[in-house]
mmCIF file of the C-alpha atoms, coordinates in Angstrom:
data_MODEL
# 
_entry.id   MODEL 
# 
loop_
_atom_site.group_PDB 
_atom_site.id 
_atom_site.type_symbol 
_atom_site.label_atom_id 
_atom_site.label_alt_id 
_atom_site.label_comp_id 
_atom_site.label_asym_id 
_atom_site.label_entity_id 
_atom_site.label_seq_id 
_atom_site.pdbx_PDB_ins_code 
_atom_site.Cartn_x 
_atom_site.Cartn_y 
_atom_site.Cartn_z 
_atom_site.occupancy 
_atom_site.B_iso_or_equiv 
_atom_site.pdbx_formal_charge 
_atom_site.auth_seq_id 
_atom_site.auth_comp_id 
_atom_site.auth_asym_id 
_atom_site.auth_atom_id 
_atom_site.pdbx_PDB_model_num 
ATOM 1   C CA . MET A 1 1   ? -28.944 -31.186 -5.407  1.00 0.00 ? 1   MET A CA 1 
ATOM 2   C CA . ILE A 1 2   ? -26.593 -31.201 -2.439  1.00 0.00 ? 2   ILE A CA 1 
ATOM 3   C CA . SER A 1 3   ? -23.830 -32.809 -4.488  1.00 0.00 ? 3   SER A CA 1 
ATOM 4   C CA . LYS A 1 4   ? -23.993 -29.946 -7.008  1.00 0.00 ? 4   LYS A CA 1 
ATOM 5   C CA . GLN A 1 5   ? -23.583 -27.406 -4.217  1.00 0.00 ? 5   GLN A CA 1 
ATOM 6   C CA . LEU A 1 6   ? -20.718 -29.353 -2.677  1.00 0.00 ? 6   LEU A CA 1 
ATOM 7   C CA . ASN A 1 7   ? -19.015 -29.554 -6.067  1.00 0.00 ? 7   ASN A CA 1 
ATOM 8   C CA . ALA A 1 8   ? -19.421 -25.800 -6.494  1.00 0.00 ? 8   ALA A CA 1 
ATOM 9   C CA . VAL A 1 9   ? -17.882 -25.151 -3.070  1.00 0.00 ? 9   VAL A CA 1 
ATOM 10  C CA . GLU A 1 10  ? -15.060 -27.578 -3.802  1.00 0.00 ? 10  GLU A CA 1 
ATOM 11  C CA . SER A 1 11  ? -14.306 -25.854 -7.116  1.00 0.00 ? 11  SER A CA 1 
ATOM 12  C CA . LEU A 1 12  ? -14.133 -22.508 -5.287  1.00 0.00 ? 12  LEU A CA 1 
ATOM 13  C CA . ILE A 1 13  ? -11.756 -23.923 -2.706  1.00 0.00 ? 13  ILE A CA 1 
ATOM 14  C CA . ASN A 1 14  ? -9.501  -25.539 -5.316  1.00 0.00 ? 14  ASN A CA 1 
ATOM 15  C CA . LYS A 1 15  ? -9.229  -22.356 -7.384  1.00 0.00 ? 15  LYS A CA 1 
ATOM 16  C CA . ASN A 1 16  ? -5.768  -20.824 -7.585  1.00 0.00 ? 16  ASN A CA 1 
ATOM 17  C CA . TYR A 1 17  ? -6.014  -17.353 -6.061  1.00 0.00 ? 17  TYR A CA 1 
ATOM 18  C CA . TRP A 1 18  ? -2.244  -16.781 -6.205  1.00 0.00 ? 18  TRP A CA 1 
ATOM 19  C CA . SER A 1 19  ? -1.993  -15.589 -9.781  1.00 0.00 ? 19  SER A CA 1 
ATOM 20  C CA . ASN A 1 20  ? -0.609  -12.606 -11.646 1.00 0.00 ? 20  ASN A CA 1 
ATOM 21  C CA . TRP A 1 21  ? -3.902  -10.808 -10.996 1.00 0.00 ? 21  TRP A CA 1 
ATOM 22  C CA . LEU A 1 22  ? -3.055  -10.690 -7.314  1.00 0.00 ? 22  LEU A CA 1 
ATOM 23  C CA . GLY A 1 23  ? 0.310   -9.174  -8.182  1.00 0.00 ? 23  GLY A CA 1 
ATOM 24  C CA . LEU A 1 24  ? -1.243  -6.680  -10.553 1.00 0.00 ? 24  LEU A CA 1 
ATOM 25  C CA . SER A 1 25  ? -3.764  -5.526  -7.969  1.00 0.00 ? 25  SER A CA 1 
ATOM 26  C CA . ARG A 1 26  ? -1.091  -5.070  -5.306  1.00 0.00 ? 26  ARG A CA 1 
ATOM 27  C CA . THR A 1 27  ? 1.126   -3.157  -7.745  1.00 0.00 ? 27  THR A CA 1 
ATOM 28  C CA . ILE A 1 28  ? -1.694  -0.834  -8.829  1.00 0.00 ? 28  ILE A CA 1 
ATOM 29  C CA . ILE A 1 29  ? -2.674  -0.010  -5.242  1.00 0.00 ? 29  ILE A CA 1 
ATOM 30  C CA . ALA A 1 30  ? 0.948   0.590   -4.213  1.00 0.00 ? 30  ALA A CA 1 
ATOM 31  C CA . SER A 1 31  ? 1.626   2.677   -7.337  1.00 0.00 ? 31  SER A CA 1 
ATOM 32  C CA . ALA A 1 32  ? -1.333  4.942   -6.608  1.00 0.00 ? 32  ALA A CA 1 
ATOM 33  C CA . VAL A 1 33  ? 0.016   5.784   -3.154  1.00 0.00 ? 33  VAL A CA 1 
ATOM 34  C CA . ILE A 1 34  ? 3.557   6.131   -4.537  1.00 0.00 ? 34  ILE A CA 1 
ATOM 35  C CA . LEU A 1 35  ? 2.421   8.627   -7.163  1.00 0.00 ? 35  LEU A CA 1 
ATOM 36  C CA . THR A 1 36  ? 0.460   10.584  -4.586  1.00 0.00 ? 36  THR A CA 1 
ATOM 37  C CA . LEU A 1 37  ? 3.428   10.837  -2.241  1.00 0.00 ? 37  LEU A CA 1 
ATOM 38  C CA . LEU A 1 38  ? 5.836   11.732  -5.050  1.00 0.00 ? 38  LEU A CA 1 
ATOM 39  C CA . CYS A 1 39  ? 3.711   14.376  -6.743  1.00 0.00 ? 39  CYS A CA 1 
ATOM 40  C CA . ASN A 1 40  ? 2.705   16.342  -3.652  1.00 0.00 ? 40  ASN A CA 1 
ATOM 41  C CA . SER A 1 41  ? 4.571   17.999  -0.844  1.00 0.00 ? 41  SER A CA 1 
ATOM 42  C CA . LYS A 1 42  ? 4.203   17.089  2.793   1.00 0.00 ? 42  LYS A CA 1 
ATOM 43  C CA . TYR A 1 43  ? 2.371   20.364  3.335   1.00 0.00 ? 43  TYR A CA 1 
ATOM 44  C CA . THR A 1 44  ? -0.421  19.241  1.023   1.00 0.00 ? 44  THR A CA 1 
ATOM 45  C CA . PHE A 1 45  ? -1.288  16.038  2.840   1.00 0.00 ? 45  PHE A CA 1 
ATOM 46  C CA . PHE A 1 46  ? -0.256  16.488  6.439   1.00 0.00 ? 46  PHE A CA 1 
ATOM 47  C CA . PHE A 1 47  ? -1.176  19.100  8.990   1.00 0.00 ? 47  PHE A CA 1 
ATOM 48  C CA . THR A 1 48  ? 1.977   21.001  9.726   1.00 0.00 ? 48  THR A CA 1 
ATOM 49  C CA . GLY A 1 49  ? 2.985   23.297  12.469  1.00 0.00 ? 49  GLY A CA 1 
ATOM 50  C CA . TYR A 1 50  ? 4.505   23.146  15.893  1.00 0.00 ? 50  TYR A CA 1 
ATOM 51  C CA . GLN A 1 51  ? 2.193   20.485  17.294  1.00 0.00 ? 51  GLN A CA 1 
ATOM 52  C CA . ASN A 1 52  ? 2.568   17.899  14.525  1.00 0.00 ? 52  ASN A CA 1 
ATOM 53  C CA . GLU A 1 53  ? 6.127   18.576  13.343  1.00 0.00 ? 53  GLU A CA 1 
ATOM 54  C CA . ASN A 1 54  ? 7.778   18.698  16.748  1.00 0.00 ? 54  ASN A CA 1 
ATOM 55  C CA . CYS A 1 55  ? 5.584   16.637  19.054  1.00 0.00 ? 55  CYS A CA 1 
ATOM 56  C CA . HIS A 1 56  ? 4.354   14.357  16.314  1.00 0.00 ? 56  HIS A CA 1 
ATOM 57  C CA . LYS A 1 57  ? 1.279   13.152  18.152  1.00 0.00 ? 57  LYS A CA 1 
ATOM 58  C CA . PHE A 1 58  ? -1.885  12.235  16.314  1.00 0.00 ? 58  PHE A CA 1 
ATOM 59  C CA . GLY A 1 59  ? -4.226  11.721  19.257  1.00 0.00 ? 59  GLY A CA 1 
ATOM 60  C CA . GLN A 1 60  ? -6.274  8.576   18.706  1.00 0.00 ? 60  GLN A CA 1 
ATOM 61  C CA . TYR A 1 61  ? -4.299  7.852   15.537  1.00 0.00 ? 61  TYR A CA 1 
ATOM 62  C CA . GLU A 1 62  ? -0.931  7.819   17.257  1.00 0.00 ? 62  GLU A CA 1 
ATOM 63  C CA . PHE A 1 63  ? -0.005  4.310   16.102  1.00 0.00 ? 63  PHE A CA 1 
ATOM 64  C CA . ASN A 1 64  ? 0.791   4.814   12.441  1.00 0.00 ? 64  ASN A CA 1 
ATOM 65  C CA . PHE A 1 65  ? 3.752   4.523   10.111  1.00 0.00 ? 65  PHE A CA 1 
ATOM 66  C CA . PHE A 1 66  ? 4.554   8.217   10.008  1.00 0.00 ? 66  PHE A CA 1 
ATOM 67  C CA . SER A 1 67  ? 4.749   8.607   13.785  1.00 0.00 ? 67  SER A CA 1 
ATOM 68  C CA . PHE A 1 68  ? 7.854   6.397   13.908  1.00 0.00 ? 68  PHE A CA 1 
ATOM 69  C CA . PHE A 1 69  ? 10.012  9.109   12.350  1.00 0.00 ? 69  PHE A CA 1 
ATOM 70  C CA . ASN A 1 70  ? 11.191  12.549  13.458  1.00 0.00 ? 70  ASN A CA 1 
ATOM 71  C CA . ASP A 1 71  ? 9.487   14.419  10.633  1.00 0.00 ? 71  ASP A CA 1 
ATOM 72  C CA . PHE A 1 72  ? 7.027   13.702  7.859   1.00 0.00 ? 72  PHE A CA 1 
ATOM 73  C CA . GLN A 1 73  ? 9.593   13.890  5.072   1.00 0.00 ? 73  GLN A CA 1 
ATOM 74  C CA . THR A 1 74  ? 11.613  11.005  6.515   1.00 0.00 ? 74  THR A CA 1 
ATOM 75  C CA . GLY A 1 75  ? 8.412   9.004   6.933   1.00 0.00 ? 75  GLY A CA 1 
ATOM 76  C CA . ILE A 1 76  ? 7.516   9.710   3.313   1.00 0.00 ? 76  ILE A CA 1 
ATOM 77  C CA . TYR A 1 77  ? 10.922  8.456   2.133   1.00 0.00 ? 77  TYR A CA 1 
ATOM 78  C CA . PHE A 1 78  ? 10.590  5.216   4.083   1.00 0.00 ? 78  PHE A CA 1 
ATOM 79  C CA . ALA A 1 79  ? 6.986   4.797   2.915   1.00 0.00 ? 79  ALA A CA 1 
ATOM 80  C CA . LEU A 1 80  ? 8.120   5.207   -0.693  1.00 0.00 ? 80  LEU A CA 1 
ATOM 81  C CA . ALA A 1 81  ? 10.840  2.595   -0.189  1.00 0.00 ? 81  ALA A CA 1 
ATOM 82  C CA . GLY A 1 82  ? 8.366   0.141   1.339   1.00 0.00 ? 82  GLY A CA 1 
ATOM 83  C CA . LEU A 1 83  ? 5.785   0.730   -1.368  1.00 0.00 ? 83  LEU A CA 1 
ATOM 84  C CA . LEU A 1 84  ? 8.412   0.233   -4.077  1.00 0.00 ? 84  LEU A CA 1 
ATOM 85  C CA . LEU A 1 85  ? 9.195   -3.159  -2.523  1.00 0.00 ? 85  LEU A CA 1 
ATOM 86  C CA . VAL A 1 86  ? 5.500   -4.018  -2.606  1.00 0.00 ? 86  VAL A CA 1 
ATOM 87  C CA . ALA A 1 87  ? 5.062   -2.854  -6.199  1.00 0.00 ? 87  ALA A CA 1 
ATOM 88  C CA . SER A 1 88  ? 8.076   -4.863  -7.337  1.00 0.00 ? 88  SER A CA 1 
ATOM 89  C CA . GLY A 1 89  ? 6.451   -8.004  -5.944  1.00 0.00 ? 89  GLY A CA 1 
ATOM 90  C CA . ILE A 1 90  ? 9.267   -9.294  -3.774  1.00 0.00 ? 90  ILE A CA 1 
ATOM 91  C CA . PHE A 1 91  ? 8.100   -11.673 -1.028  1.00 0.00 ? 91  PHE A CA 1 
ATOM 92  C CA . PRO A 1 92  ? 4.359   -10.922 -0.956  1.00 0.00 ? 92  PRO A CA 1 
ATOM 93  C CA . ARG A 1 93  ? 4.025   -12.993 2.214   1.00 0.00 ? 93  ARG A CA 1 
ATOM 94  C CA . TYR A 1 94  ? 6.159   -10.510 4.150   1.00 0.00 ? 94  TYR A CA 1 
ATOM 95  C CA . THR A 1 95  ? 5.344   -7.229  2.444   1.00 0.00 ? 95  THR A CA 1 
ATOM 96  C CA . CYS A 1 96  ? 1.542   -7.514  2.673   1.00 0.00 ? 96  CYS A CA 1 
ATOM 97  C CA . VAL A 1 97  ? 1.351   -6.262  6.264   1.00 0.00 ? 97  VAL A CA 1 
ATOM 98  C CA . LEU A 1 98  ? 3.771   -3.423  5.474   1.00 0.00 ? 98  LEU A CA 1 
ATOM 99  C CA . HIS A 1 99  ? 1.615   -2.494  2.479   1.00 0.00 ? 99  HIS A CA 1 
ATOM 100 C CA . TRP A 1 100 ? -1.506  -2.333  4.598   1.00 0.00 ? 100 TRP A CA 1 
ATOM 101 C CA . PHE A 1 101 ? 0.227   -0.428  7.396   1.00 0.00 ? 101 PHE A CA 1 
ATOM 102 C CA . ILE A 1 102 ? 1.555   2.290   5.080   1.00 0.00 ? 102 ILE A CA 1 
ATOM 103 C CA . THR A 1 103 ? -1.751  2.635   3.214   1.00 0.00 ? 103 THR A CA 1 
ATOM 104 C CA . TYR A 1 104 ? -3.754  2.694   6.442   1.00 0.00 ? 104 TYR A CA 1 
ATOM 105 C CA . SER A 1 105 ? -1.405  5.237   8.022   1.00 0.00 ? 105 SER A CA 1 
ATOM 106 C CA . PHE A 1 106 ? -1.629  7.487   4.998   1.00 0.00 ? 106 PHE A CA 1 
ATOM 107 C CA . SER A 1 107 ? -5.412  7.329   4.954   1.00 0.00 ? 107 SER A CA 1 
ATOM 108 C CA . ILE A 1 108 ? -5.802  8.240   8.637   1.00 0.00 ? 108 ILE A CA 1 
ATOM 109 C CA . THR A 1 109 ? -3.108  10.919  8.905   1.00 0.00 ? 109 THR A CA 1 
ATOM 110 C CA . SER A 1 110 ? -3.617  12.717  5.635   1.00 0.00 ? 110 SER A CA 1 
ATOM 111 C CA . SER A 1 111 ? -5.724  15.833  5.839   1.00 0.00 ? 111 SER A CA 1 
ATOM 112 C CA . CYS A 1 112 ? -6.640  15.907  2.161   1.00 0.00 ? 112 CYS A CA 1 
ATOM 113 C CA . THR A 1 113 ? -7.803  12.518  0.927   1.00 0.00 ? 113 THR A CA 1 
ATOM 114 C CA . ASP A 1 114 ? -10.771 11.314  -0.987  1.00 0.00 ? 114 ASP A CA 1 
ATOM 115 C CA . GLY A 1 115 ? -12.436 7.966   -0.488  1.00 0.00 ? 115 GLY A CA 1 
ATOM 116 C CA . GLY A 1 116 ? -9.897  6.163   -2.669  1.00 0.00 ? 116 GLY A CA 1 
ATOM 117 C CA . TYR A 1 117 ? -7.300  5.879   0.058   1.00 0.00 ? 117 TYR A CA 1 
ATOM 118 C CA . GLN A 1 118 ? -9.799  4.487   2.519   1.00 0.00 ? 118 GLN A CA 1 
ATOM 119 C CA . VAL A 1 119 ? -10.808 1.903   -0.094  1.00 0.00 ? 119 VAL A CA 1 
ATOM 120 C CA . ALA A 1 120 ? -7.126  1.112   -0.740  1.00 0.00 ? 120 ALA A CA 1 
ATOM 121 C CA . SER A 1 121 ? -6.605  0.646   2.986   1.00 0.00 ? 121 SER A CA 1 
ATOM 122 C CA . ILE A 1 122 ? -9.522  -1.767  3.195   1.00 0.00 ? 122 ILE A CA 1 
ATOM 123 C CA . LEU A 1 123 ? -8.422  -3.680  0.080   1.00 0.00 ? 123 LEU A CA 1 
ATOM 124 C CA . THR A 1 124 ? -4.879  -4.106  1.352   1.00 0.00 ? 124 THR A CA 1 
ATOM 125 C CA . MET A 1 125 ? -6.250  -5.352  4.670   1.00 0.00 ? 125 MET A CA 1 
ATOM 126 C CA . LEU A 1 126 ? -8.438  -7.882  2.847   1.00 0.00 ? 126 LEU A CA 1 
ATOM 127 C CA . LEU A 1 127 ? -5.439  -9.031  0.795   1.00 0.00 ? 127 LEU A CA 1 
ATOM 128 C CA . ILE A 1 128 ? -3.436  -9.924  3.928   1.00 0.00 ? 128 ILE A CA 1 
ATOM 129 C CA . PRO A 1 129 ? -4.962  -13.421 4.405   1.00 0.00 ? 129 PRO A CA 1 
ATOM 130 C CA . ILE A 1 130 ? -4.417  -14.193 0.732   1.00 0.00 ? 130 ILE A CA 1 
ATOM 131 C CA . CYS A 1 131 ? -0.827  -12.965 0.713   1.00 0.00 ? 131 CYS A CA 1 
ATOM 132 C CA . ILE A 1 132 ? 0.118   -14.601 4.017   1.00 0.00 ? 132 ILE A CA 1 
ATOM 133 C CA . PHE A 1 133 ? -0.342  -18.011 2.388   1.00 0.00 ? 133 PHE A CA 1 
ATOM 134 C CA . ASP A 1 134 ? 1.473   -16.980 -0.807  1.00 0.00 ? 134 ASP A CA 1 
ATOM 135 C CA . LYS A 1 135 ? 4.659   -19.053 -0.967  1.00 0.00 ? 135 LYS A CA 1 
ATOM 136 C CA . ARG A 1 136 ? 6.129   -17.386 -4.042  1.00 0.00 ? 136 ARG A CA 1 
ATOM 137 C CA . ARG A 1 137 ? 9.237   -15.211 -3.857  1.00 0.00 ? 137 ARG A CA 1 
ATOM 138 C CA . TRP A 1 138 ? 7.843   -12.843 -6.449  1.00 0.00 ? 138 TRP A CA 1 
ATOM 139 C CA . HIS A 1 139 ? 4.178   -12.203 -7.095  1.00 0.00 ? 139 HIS A CA 1 
ATOM 140 C CA . TRP A 1 140 ? 4.696   -12.201 -10.861 1.00 0.00 ? 140 TRP A CA 1 
ATOM 141 C CA . SER A 1 141 ? 5.847   -15.830 -10.953 1.00 0.00 ? 141 SER A CA 1 
ATOM 142 C CA . GLU A 1 142 ? 3.579   -18.830 -11.410 1.00 0.00 ? 142 GLU A CA 1 
ATOM 143 C CA . ASP A 1 143 ? 2.326   -20.596 -8.301  1.00 0.00 ? 143 ASP A CA 1 
ATOM 144 C CA . THR A 1 144 ? 3.650   -24.149 -8.444  1.00 0.00 ? 144 THR A CA 1 
ATOM 145 C CA . PHE A 1 145 ? 3.360   -24.907 -4.730  1.00 0.00 ? 145 PHE A CA 1 
ATOM 146 C CA . THR A 1 146 ? 0.867   -27.233 -3.122  1.00 0.00 ? 146 THR A CA 1 
ATOM 147 C CA . HIS A 1 147 ? -1.226  -25.549 -0.477  1.00 0.00 ? 147 HIS A CA 1 
ATOM 148 C CA . SER A 1 148 ? -2.893  -27.108 2.531   1.00 0.00 ? 148 SER A CA 1 
ATOM 149 C CA . TYR A 1 149 ? -6.648  -27.406 2.755   1.00 0.00 ? 149 TYR A CA 1 
ATOM 150 C CA . PHE A 1 150 ? -6.683  -24.880 5.613   1.00 0.00 ? 150 PHE A CA 1 
ATOM 151 C CA . SER A 1 151 ? -4.870  -22.270 3.544   1.00 0.00 ? 151 SER A CA 1 
ATOM 152 C CA . LYS A 1 152 ? -7.165  -22.862 0.568   1.00 0.00 ? 152 LYS A CA 1 
ATOM 153 C CA . VAL A 1 153 ? -10.307 -22.454 2.693   1.00 0.00 ? 153 VAL A CA 1 
ATOM 154 C CA . THR A 1 154 ? -8.926  -19.343 4.417   1.00 0.00 ? 154 THR A CA 1 
ATOM 155 C CA . VAL A 1 155 ? -7.986  -17.722 1.134   1.00 0.00 ? 155 VAL A CA 1 
ATOM 156 C CA . THR A 1 156 ? -11.353 -18.613 -0.395  1.00 0.00 ? 156 THR A CA 1 
ATOM 157 C CA . PHE A 1 157 ? -13.248 -16.940 2.446   1.00 0.00 ? 157 PHE A CA 1 
ATOM 158 C CA . ALA A 1 158 ? -10.930 -13.910 2.319   1.00 0.00 ? 158 ALA A CA 1 
ATOM 159 C CA . PHE A 1 159 ? -11.480 -13.613 -1.421  1.00 0.00 ? 159 PHE A CA 1 
ATOM 160 C CA . ILE A 1 160 ? -15.250 -13.890 -1.132  1.00 0.00 ? 160 ILE A CA 1 
# 
């Protein structure tokens, strides 16, 4: 009885979570935010006016991607560039935190979002532990690396 459960846990831990499905999910999430930023103006998604355009303070949400730039349009351009890097799949280990930060910043600063962007923010945060241990240069390539037991257990718990 216990050996069956241990075998089931071991098969979960030895599963390869770094597959093309991980790349596809990251590309779909990044593409959704890219399309939203491309198809709408900054006036649609961000409060505009003297307080936000010139002072650029968001109160409790001050630490976000868009507050690093002088205006929203520049922040949108840099967010699009970062999301295009994520969607292309280059270095998932390094772009996963950027992906989460842009998605999270968009979800908290946008004045006109539905629940999809909050879900995308949570999903990208949950993908960080999986992507941190991804050794591939491109998330569309096959994973041929050997991973440590610690990384396999961490990724398994993050996936579950």
